[in-house]
mmCIF file of C-alpha atoms in Angstrom:
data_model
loop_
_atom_site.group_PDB
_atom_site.id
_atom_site.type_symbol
_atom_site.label_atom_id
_atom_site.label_comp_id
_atom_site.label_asym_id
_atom_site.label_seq_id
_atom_site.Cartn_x
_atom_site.Cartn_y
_atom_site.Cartn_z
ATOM 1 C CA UNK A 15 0.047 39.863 -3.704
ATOM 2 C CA UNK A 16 0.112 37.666 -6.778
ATOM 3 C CA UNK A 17 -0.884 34.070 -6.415
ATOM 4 C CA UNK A 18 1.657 31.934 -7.513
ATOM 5 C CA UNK A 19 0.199 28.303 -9.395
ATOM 6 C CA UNK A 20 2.117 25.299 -9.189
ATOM 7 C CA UNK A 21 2.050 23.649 -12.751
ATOM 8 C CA UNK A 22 1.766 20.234 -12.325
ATOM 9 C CA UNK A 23 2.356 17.865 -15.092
ATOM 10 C CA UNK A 24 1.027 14.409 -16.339
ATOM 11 C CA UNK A 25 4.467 12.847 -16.737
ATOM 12 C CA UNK A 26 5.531 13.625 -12.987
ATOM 13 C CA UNK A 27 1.977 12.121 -11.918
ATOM 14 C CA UNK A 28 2.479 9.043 -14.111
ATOM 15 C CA UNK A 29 6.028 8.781 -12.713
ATOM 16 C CA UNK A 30 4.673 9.077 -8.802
ATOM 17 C CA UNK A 31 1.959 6.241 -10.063
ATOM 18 C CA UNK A 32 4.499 4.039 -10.981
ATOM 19 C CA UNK A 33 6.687 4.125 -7.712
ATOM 20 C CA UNK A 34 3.520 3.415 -5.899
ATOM 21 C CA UNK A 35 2.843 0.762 -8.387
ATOM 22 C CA UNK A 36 6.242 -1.116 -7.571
ATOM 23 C CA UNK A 37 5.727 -0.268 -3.755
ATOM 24 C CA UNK A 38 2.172 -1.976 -3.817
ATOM 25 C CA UNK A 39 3.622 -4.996 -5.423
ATOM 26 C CA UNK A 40 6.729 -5.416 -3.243
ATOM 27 C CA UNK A 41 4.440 -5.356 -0.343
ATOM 28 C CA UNK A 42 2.537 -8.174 -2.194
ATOM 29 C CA UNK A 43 5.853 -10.158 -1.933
ATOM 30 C CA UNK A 44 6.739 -9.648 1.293
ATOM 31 C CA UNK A 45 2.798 -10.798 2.439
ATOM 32 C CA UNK A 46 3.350 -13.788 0.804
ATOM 33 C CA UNK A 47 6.946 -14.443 2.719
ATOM 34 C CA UNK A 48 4.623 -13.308 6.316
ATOM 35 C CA UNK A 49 2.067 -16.367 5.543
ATOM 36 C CA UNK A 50 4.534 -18.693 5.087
ATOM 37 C CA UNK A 51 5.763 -18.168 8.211
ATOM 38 C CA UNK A 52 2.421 -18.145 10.044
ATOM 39 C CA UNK A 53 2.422 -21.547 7.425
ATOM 40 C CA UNK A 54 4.967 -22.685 9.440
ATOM 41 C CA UNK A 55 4.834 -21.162 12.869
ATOM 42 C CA UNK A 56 0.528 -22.890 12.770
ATOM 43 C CA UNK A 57 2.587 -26.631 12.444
ATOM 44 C CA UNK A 58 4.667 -25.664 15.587
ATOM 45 C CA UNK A 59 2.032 -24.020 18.323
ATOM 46 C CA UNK A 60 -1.215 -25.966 19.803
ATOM 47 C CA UNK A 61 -1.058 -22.881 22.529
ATOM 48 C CA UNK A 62 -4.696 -21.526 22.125
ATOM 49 C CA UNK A 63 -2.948 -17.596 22.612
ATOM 50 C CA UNK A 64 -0.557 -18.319 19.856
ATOM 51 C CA UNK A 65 -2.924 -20.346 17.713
ATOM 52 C CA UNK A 66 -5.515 -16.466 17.870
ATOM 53 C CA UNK A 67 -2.176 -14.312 17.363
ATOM 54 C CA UNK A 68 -1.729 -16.492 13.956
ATOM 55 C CA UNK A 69 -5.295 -16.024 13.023
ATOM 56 C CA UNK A 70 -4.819 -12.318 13.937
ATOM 57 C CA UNK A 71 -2.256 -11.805 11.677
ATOM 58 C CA UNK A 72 -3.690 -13.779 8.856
ATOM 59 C CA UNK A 73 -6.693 -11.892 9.325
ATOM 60 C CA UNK A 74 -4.169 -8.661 8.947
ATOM 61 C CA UNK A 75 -2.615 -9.925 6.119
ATOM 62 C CA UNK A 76 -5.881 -10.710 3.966
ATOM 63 C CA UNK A 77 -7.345 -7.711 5.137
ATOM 64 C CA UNK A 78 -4.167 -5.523 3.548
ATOM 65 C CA UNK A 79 -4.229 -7.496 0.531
ATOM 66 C CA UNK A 80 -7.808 -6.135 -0.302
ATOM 67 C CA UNK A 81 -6.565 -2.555 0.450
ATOM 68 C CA UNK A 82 -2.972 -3.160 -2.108
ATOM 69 C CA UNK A 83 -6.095 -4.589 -4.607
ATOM 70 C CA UNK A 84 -7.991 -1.369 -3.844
ATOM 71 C CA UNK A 85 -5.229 1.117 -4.085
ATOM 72 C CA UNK A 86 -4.050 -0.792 -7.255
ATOM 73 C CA UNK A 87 -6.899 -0.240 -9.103
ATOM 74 C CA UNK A 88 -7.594 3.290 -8.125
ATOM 75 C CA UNK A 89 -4.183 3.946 -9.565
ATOM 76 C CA UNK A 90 -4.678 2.559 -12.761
ATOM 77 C CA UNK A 91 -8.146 4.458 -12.873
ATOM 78 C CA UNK A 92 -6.317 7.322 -12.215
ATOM 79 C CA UNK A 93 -3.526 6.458 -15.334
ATOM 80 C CA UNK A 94 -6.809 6.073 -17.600
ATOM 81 C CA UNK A 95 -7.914 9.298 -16.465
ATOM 82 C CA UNK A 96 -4.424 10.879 -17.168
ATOM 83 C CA UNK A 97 -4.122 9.204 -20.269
ATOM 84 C CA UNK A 98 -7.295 10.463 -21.633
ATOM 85 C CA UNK A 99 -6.160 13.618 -20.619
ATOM 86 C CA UNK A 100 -2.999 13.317 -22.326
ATOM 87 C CA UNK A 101 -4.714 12.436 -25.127
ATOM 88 C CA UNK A 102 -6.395 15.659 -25.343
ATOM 89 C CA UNK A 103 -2.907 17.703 -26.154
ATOM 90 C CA UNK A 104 -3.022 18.701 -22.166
ATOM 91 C CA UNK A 105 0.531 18.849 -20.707
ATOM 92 C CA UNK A 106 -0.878 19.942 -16.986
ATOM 93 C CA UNK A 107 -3.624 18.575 -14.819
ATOM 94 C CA UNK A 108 -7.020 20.021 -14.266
ATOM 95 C CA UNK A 109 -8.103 20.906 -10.608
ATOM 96 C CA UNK A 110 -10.505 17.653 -10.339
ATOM 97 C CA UNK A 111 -7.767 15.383 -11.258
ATOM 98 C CA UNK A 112 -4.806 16.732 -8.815
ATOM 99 C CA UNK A 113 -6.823 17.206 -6.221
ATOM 100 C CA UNK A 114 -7.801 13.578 -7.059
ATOM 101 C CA UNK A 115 -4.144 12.800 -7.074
ATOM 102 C CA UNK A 116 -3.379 14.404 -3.866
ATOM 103 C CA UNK A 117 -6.124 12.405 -2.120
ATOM 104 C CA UNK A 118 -4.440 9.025 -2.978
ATOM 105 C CA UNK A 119 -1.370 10.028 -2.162
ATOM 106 C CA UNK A 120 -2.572 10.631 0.896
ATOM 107 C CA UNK A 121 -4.090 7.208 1.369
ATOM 108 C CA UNK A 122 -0.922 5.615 0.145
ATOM 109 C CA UNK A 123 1.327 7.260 2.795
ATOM 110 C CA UNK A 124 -1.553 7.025 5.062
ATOM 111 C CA UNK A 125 -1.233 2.992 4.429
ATOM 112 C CA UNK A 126 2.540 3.043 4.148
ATOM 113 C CA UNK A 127 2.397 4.114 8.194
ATOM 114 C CA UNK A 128 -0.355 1.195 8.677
ATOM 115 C CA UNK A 129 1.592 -1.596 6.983
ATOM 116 C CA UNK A 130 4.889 -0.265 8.673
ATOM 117 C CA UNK A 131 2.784 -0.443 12.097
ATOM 118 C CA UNK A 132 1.683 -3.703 11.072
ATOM 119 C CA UNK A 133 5.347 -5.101 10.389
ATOM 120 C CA UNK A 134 6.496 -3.705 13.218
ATOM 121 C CA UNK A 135 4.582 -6.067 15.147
ATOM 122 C CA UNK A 136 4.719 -8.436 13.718
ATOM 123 C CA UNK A 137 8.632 -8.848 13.894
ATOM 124 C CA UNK A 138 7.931 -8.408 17.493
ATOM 125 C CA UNK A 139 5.532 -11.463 17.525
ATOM 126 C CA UNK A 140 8.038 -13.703 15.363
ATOM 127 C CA UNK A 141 10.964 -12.744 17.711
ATOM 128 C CA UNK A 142 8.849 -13.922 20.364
ATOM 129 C CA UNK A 143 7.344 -17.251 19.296
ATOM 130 C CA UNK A 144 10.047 -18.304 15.921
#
C-alpha cells in the first residue's frame, strides 16, 4: 500500500496561529472582567470561606495569565520559525516544525478544556455568592 503524505502548508499554520492569537487575547479580556468582580465581590464578604474562594480564584486567574503569556510567546516563536522558513522559498513544513505545531495545538485545546473548567466554576461560585 502506498503511503499517502498530507502536505501541510505555512499559510494554513500562520492562519491557525492567528485564531489562537485572538483566542489568547479574548481570554485576556474576559480575566480582566473575572477580577473585577472578585474586586468587587472582596468589598462585600468578611466570611473567612468566601474571603479563601476569592483568593482561590485570583490565584486561578494569575496563574492562567502566565500560561496565555507562555502560549503567546511560543506562538510567535513558532511564526519566526515559519517565517524563516518561508523565507527560504518553502511552501510546506518540515517534519520538526509540524510536529512542533501539532504539539501546541495540543496544549492550546488542552488549555481551552482547563479555562472552560475553570469558568465553569466559577459562574457557579458567582451565582452563589453575587
Amino acid at each position: 500500500m502506498k503511503e499517502v503524505k498530507e502536505i501541510i502548508n505555512n499559510s494554513d499554520l500562520h492562519f491557525e496561529h492567528k485564531l489562537w492569537k485572538s483566542e489568547l487575547e479574548f481570554w485576556n479580556d474576559e480575566l480582566k472582567s473575572f477580577k473585577n468582580r472578585l474586586a468587587e465581590l472582596v468589598t462585600r464578604w468578611t466570611d473567612k470561606d468566601v474571603l479563601a474562594k476569592l483568593e482561590h480564584y485570583q490565584n486561578e486567574f494569575l496563574l492562567h495569565e502566565g500560561v496565555i503569556e507562555d502560549m503567546e510567546e511560543t506562538i510567535e516563536e513558532h511564526e519566526m520559525s515559519i517565517s524563516g522558513h518561508s523565507d527560504a522559498n518553502h511552501e510546506s513544513m518540515d517534519v520538526a516544525m509540524v510536529k512542533n505545531h501539532l504539539e501546541l495545538r495540543k496544549k492550546m485545546e488542552t488549555q481551552r478544556q482547563i479555562y472552560a473548567d475553570l469558568k465553569k466554576e466559577f459562574f457557579k461560585f458567582l451565582s452563589k455568592y453575587m
